[in-house]
Coordinates of C-alpha atoms in Angstrom, one line a residue:
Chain J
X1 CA -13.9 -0.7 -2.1
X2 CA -12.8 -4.3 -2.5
X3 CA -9.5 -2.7 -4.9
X4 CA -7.9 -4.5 -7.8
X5 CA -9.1 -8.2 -7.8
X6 CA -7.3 -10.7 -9.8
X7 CA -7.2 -14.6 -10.0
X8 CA -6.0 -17.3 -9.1
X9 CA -3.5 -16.3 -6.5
X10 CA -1.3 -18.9 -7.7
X11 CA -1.5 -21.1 -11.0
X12 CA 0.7 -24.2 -11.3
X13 CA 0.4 -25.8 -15.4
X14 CA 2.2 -27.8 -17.3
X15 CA 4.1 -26.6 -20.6
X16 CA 2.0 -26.4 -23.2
X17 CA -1.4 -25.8 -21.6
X18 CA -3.0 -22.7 -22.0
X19 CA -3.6 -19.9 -19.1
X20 CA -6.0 -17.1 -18.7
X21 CA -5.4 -14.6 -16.0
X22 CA -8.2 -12.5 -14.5
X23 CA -8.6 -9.1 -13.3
X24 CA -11.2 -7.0 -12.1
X25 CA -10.3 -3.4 -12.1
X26 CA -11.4 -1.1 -9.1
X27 CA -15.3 0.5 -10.6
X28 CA -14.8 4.0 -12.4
X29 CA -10.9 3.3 -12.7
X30 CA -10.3 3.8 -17.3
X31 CA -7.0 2.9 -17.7
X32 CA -5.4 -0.7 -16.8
X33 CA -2.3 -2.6 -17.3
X34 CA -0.6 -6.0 -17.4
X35 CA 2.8 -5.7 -15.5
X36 CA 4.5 -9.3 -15.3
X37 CA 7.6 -9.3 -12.3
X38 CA 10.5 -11.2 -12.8
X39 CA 13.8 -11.6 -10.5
X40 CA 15.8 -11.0 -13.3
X41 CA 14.1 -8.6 -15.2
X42 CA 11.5 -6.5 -12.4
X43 CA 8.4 -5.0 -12.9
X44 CA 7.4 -5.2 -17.1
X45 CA 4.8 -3.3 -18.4
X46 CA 3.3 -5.9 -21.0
X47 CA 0.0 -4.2 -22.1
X48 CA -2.5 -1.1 -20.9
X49 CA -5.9 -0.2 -22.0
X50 CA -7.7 3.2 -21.5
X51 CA -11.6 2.7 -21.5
X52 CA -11.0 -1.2 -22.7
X53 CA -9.1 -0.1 -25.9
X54 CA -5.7 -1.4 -26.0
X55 CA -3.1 1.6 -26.3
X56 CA 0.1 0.3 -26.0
X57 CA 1.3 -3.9 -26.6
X58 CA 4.6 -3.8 -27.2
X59 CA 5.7 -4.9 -24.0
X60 CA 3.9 -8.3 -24.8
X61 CA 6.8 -10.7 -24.8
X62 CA 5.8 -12.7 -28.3
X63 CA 2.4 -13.8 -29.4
X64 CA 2.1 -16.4 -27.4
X65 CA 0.6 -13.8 -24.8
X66 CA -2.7 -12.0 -25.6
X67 CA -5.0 -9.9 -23.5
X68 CA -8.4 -8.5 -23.8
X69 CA -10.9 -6.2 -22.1
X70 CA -14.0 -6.9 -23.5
X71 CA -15.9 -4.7 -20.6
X72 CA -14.8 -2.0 -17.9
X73 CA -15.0 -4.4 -15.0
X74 CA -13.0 -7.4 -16.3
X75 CA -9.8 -8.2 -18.3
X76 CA -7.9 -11.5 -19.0
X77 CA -4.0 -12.3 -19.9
X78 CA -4.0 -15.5 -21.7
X79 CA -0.8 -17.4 -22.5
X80 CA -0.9 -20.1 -25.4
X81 CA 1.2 -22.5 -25.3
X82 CA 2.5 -22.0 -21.8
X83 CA 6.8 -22.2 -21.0
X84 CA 8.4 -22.5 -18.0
X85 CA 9.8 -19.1 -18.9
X86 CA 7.0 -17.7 -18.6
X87 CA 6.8 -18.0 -14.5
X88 CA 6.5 -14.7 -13.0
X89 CA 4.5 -12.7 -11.4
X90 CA 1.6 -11.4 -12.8
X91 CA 0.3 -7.7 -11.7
X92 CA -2.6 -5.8 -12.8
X93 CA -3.3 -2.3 -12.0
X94 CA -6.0 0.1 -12.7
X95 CA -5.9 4.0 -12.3
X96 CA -8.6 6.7 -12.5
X97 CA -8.0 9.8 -14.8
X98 CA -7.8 12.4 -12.3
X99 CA -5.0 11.0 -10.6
X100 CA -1.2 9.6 -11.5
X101 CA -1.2 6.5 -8.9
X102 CA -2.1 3.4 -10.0
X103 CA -4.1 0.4 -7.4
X104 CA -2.3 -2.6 -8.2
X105 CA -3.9 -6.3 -7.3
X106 CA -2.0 -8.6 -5.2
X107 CA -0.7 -10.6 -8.5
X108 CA -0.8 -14.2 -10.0
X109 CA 2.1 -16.4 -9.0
X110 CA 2.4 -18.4 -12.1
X111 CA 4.8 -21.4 -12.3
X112 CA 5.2 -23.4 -15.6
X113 CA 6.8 -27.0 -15.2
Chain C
X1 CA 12.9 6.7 -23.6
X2 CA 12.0 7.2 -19.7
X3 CA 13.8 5.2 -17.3
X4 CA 14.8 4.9 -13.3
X5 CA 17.5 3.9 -11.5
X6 CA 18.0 2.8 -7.9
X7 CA 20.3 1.7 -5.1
X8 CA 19.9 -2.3 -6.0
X9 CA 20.8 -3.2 -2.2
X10 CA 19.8 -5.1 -0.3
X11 CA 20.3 -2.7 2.4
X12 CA 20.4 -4.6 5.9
X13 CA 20.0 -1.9 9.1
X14 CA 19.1 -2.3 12.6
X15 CA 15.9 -1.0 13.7
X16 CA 15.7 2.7 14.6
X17 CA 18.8 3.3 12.2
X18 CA 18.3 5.9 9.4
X19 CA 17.7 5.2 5.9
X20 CA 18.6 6.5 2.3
X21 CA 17.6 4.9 -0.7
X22 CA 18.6 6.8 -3.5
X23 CA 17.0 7.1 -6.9
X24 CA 17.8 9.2 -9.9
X25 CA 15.7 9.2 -13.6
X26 CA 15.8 10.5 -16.6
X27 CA 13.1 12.0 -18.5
X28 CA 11.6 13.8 -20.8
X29 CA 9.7 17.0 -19.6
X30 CA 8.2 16.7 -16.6
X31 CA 7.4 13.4 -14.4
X32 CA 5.7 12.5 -11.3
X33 CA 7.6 10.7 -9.5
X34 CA 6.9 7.8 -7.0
X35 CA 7.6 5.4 -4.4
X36 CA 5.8 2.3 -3.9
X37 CA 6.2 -0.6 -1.5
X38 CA 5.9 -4.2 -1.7
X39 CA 5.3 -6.5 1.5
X40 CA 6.3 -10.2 0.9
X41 CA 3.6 -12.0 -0.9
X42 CA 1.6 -8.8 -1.8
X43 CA 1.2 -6.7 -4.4
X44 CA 2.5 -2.8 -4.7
X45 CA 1.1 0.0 -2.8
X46 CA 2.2 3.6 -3.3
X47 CA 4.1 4.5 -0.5
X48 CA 4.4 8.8 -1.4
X49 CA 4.1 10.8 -4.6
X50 CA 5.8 14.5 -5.8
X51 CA 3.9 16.0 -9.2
X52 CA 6.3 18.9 -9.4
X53 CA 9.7 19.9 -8.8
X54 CA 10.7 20.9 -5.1
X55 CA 7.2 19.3 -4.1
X56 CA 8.1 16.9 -1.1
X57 CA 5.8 13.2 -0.6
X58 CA 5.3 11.9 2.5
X59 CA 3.8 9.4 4.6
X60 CA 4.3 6.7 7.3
X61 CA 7.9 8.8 8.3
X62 CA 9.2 8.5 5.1
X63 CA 10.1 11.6 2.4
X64 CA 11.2 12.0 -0.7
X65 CA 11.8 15.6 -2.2
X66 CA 11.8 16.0 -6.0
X67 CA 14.7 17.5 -7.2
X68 CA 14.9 18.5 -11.1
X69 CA 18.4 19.7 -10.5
X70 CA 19.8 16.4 -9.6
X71 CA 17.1 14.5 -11.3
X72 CA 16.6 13.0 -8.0
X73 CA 13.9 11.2 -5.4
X74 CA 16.0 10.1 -2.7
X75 CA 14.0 8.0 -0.2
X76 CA 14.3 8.7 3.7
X77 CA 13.3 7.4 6.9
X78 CA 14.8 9.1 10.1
X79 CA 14.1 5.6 12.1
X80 CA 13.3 2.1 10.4
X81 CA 11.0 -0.2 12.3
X82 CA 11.2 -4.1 11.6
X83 CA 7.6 -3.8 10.1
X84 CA 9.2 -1.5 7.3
X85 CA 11.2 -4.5 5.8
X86 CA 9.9 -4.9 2.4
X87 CA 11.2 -4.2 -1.5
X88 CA 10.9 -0.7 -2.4
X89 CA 10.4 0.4 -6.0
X90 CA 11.3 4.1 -7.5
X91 CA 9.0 5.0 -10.3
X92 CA 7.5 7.7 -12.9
X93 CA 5.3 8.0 -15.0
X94 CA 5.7 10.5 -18.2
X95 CA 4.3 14.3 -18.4
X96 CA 4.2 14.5 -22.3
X97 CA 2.1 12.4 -25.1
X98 CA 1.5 8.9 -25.3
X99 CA 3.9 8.2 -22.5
X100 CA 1.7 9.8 -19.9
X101 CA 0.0 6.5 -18.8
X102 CA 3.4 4.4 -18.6
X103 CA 4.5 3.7 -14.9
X104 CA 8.3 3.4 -14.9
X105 CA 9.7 1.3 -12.7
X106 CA 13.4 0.9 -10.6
X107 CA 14.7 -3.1 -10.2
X108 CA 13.8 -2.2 -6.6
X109 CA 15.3 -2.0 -3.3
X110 CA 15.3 -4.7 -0.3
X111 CA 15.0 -3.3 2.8
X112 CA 15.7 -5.5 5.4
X113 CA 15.4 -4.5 9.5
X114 CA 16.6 -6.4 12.1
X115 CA 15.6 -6.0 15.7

């Protein structure tokens, strides 16, 4: 099991540009979620889909930030226009119905200059 | 709403010295409750789990014991190792509704361990 996969590793852009974020949950998993990590603020939930529906967005900072799951194995976080406020962090986790543990990727170090 | 709180730290200690890192929530109902752990540069793992009250995770030397009581998951480790250094995060997730998918996070812990 290869876990959560996500890309890039790290993402340097300047403001203004658009971003997409990629994840790959782990095969079977039905629920994922969008957390972004912040120094000042932690770990944010921003978004989380159970079997690629969105259930809960209101952790999406403004609409600047969307995400979609247009299959089981893939899901993007796309920021338009990108600020340097945005740099963060950028988890993704997936989880399987049967248990309460989630398999988090090893993130998307984004830096906006 | 659900939330966690945590020792912020950062908690220095020598290696072999005992270690508390305490964390208290508040909830509805009734959570599972969680500690992860996150290695410099890397993502989060989940370090031990409780479902129930009383129920005590644990794994790698370290326990937690829920307690509903105290509203409580207090973090131990009877002897850090250097290799344990890392920021450790309290969490939940809810027991009731439409909360039952939301992972609750502490700011986190960091734990450092010097030789």
């Amino acid at each position: 099991d290869a876990g959560v996969i996500q890309s890039p590793r790290h993402e340097v852009t300047e403001m203004g540009q658009e971003v997409t974020l990629r994840c790959k949950p782990i095969s079977g998993h039905n629920s994922l979620f969008w957390y972004r990590q912040t120094m000042m603020r932690g770990l944010e939930l921003l978004i989380y889909f159970n079997n690629n529906v969105p259930i809960d967005d209101s952790g999406m900072p403004e609409d600047r930030f969307s995400a979609k799951m247009p299959n089981a194995s893939f899901s993007t976080l796309k920021i338009q226009p990108s600020e340097p406020r945005d740099s963060a962090v950028y988890f993704c986790a997936s989880r399987d119905g049967t248990d309460y543990g989630y398999t988090f990727g090893s993130g998307t170090r984004l830096t906006v200059v | 709403g659900n939330s966690v709180t945590q020792m912020e730290g950062p908690v220095t200690l020598s290696e072999e010295a005992f270690l508390t890192i305490n964390c208290t929530y508040t909830a509805t109902g009734y959570p599972s409750l969680f500690w992860y752990v996150q290695y410099p540069g890397e993502g989060l793992q989940l370090l031990l789990k409780a479902t129930k009250a009383d129920d005590k995770g644990s794994n790698k030397g370290f326990e937690a014991t829920y307690r509903k009581e105290t509203t409580s998951f207090h973090l131990e480790k009877g002897s850090v190792q250097v290799s344990d250094s890392a920021v450790y995060f309290c969490a939940l997730t809810g027991n009731s509704g439409g909360s039952n998918y939301k992972l609750t996070f502490g700011k986190g812990t960091l734990l450092t361990v010097n030789p």
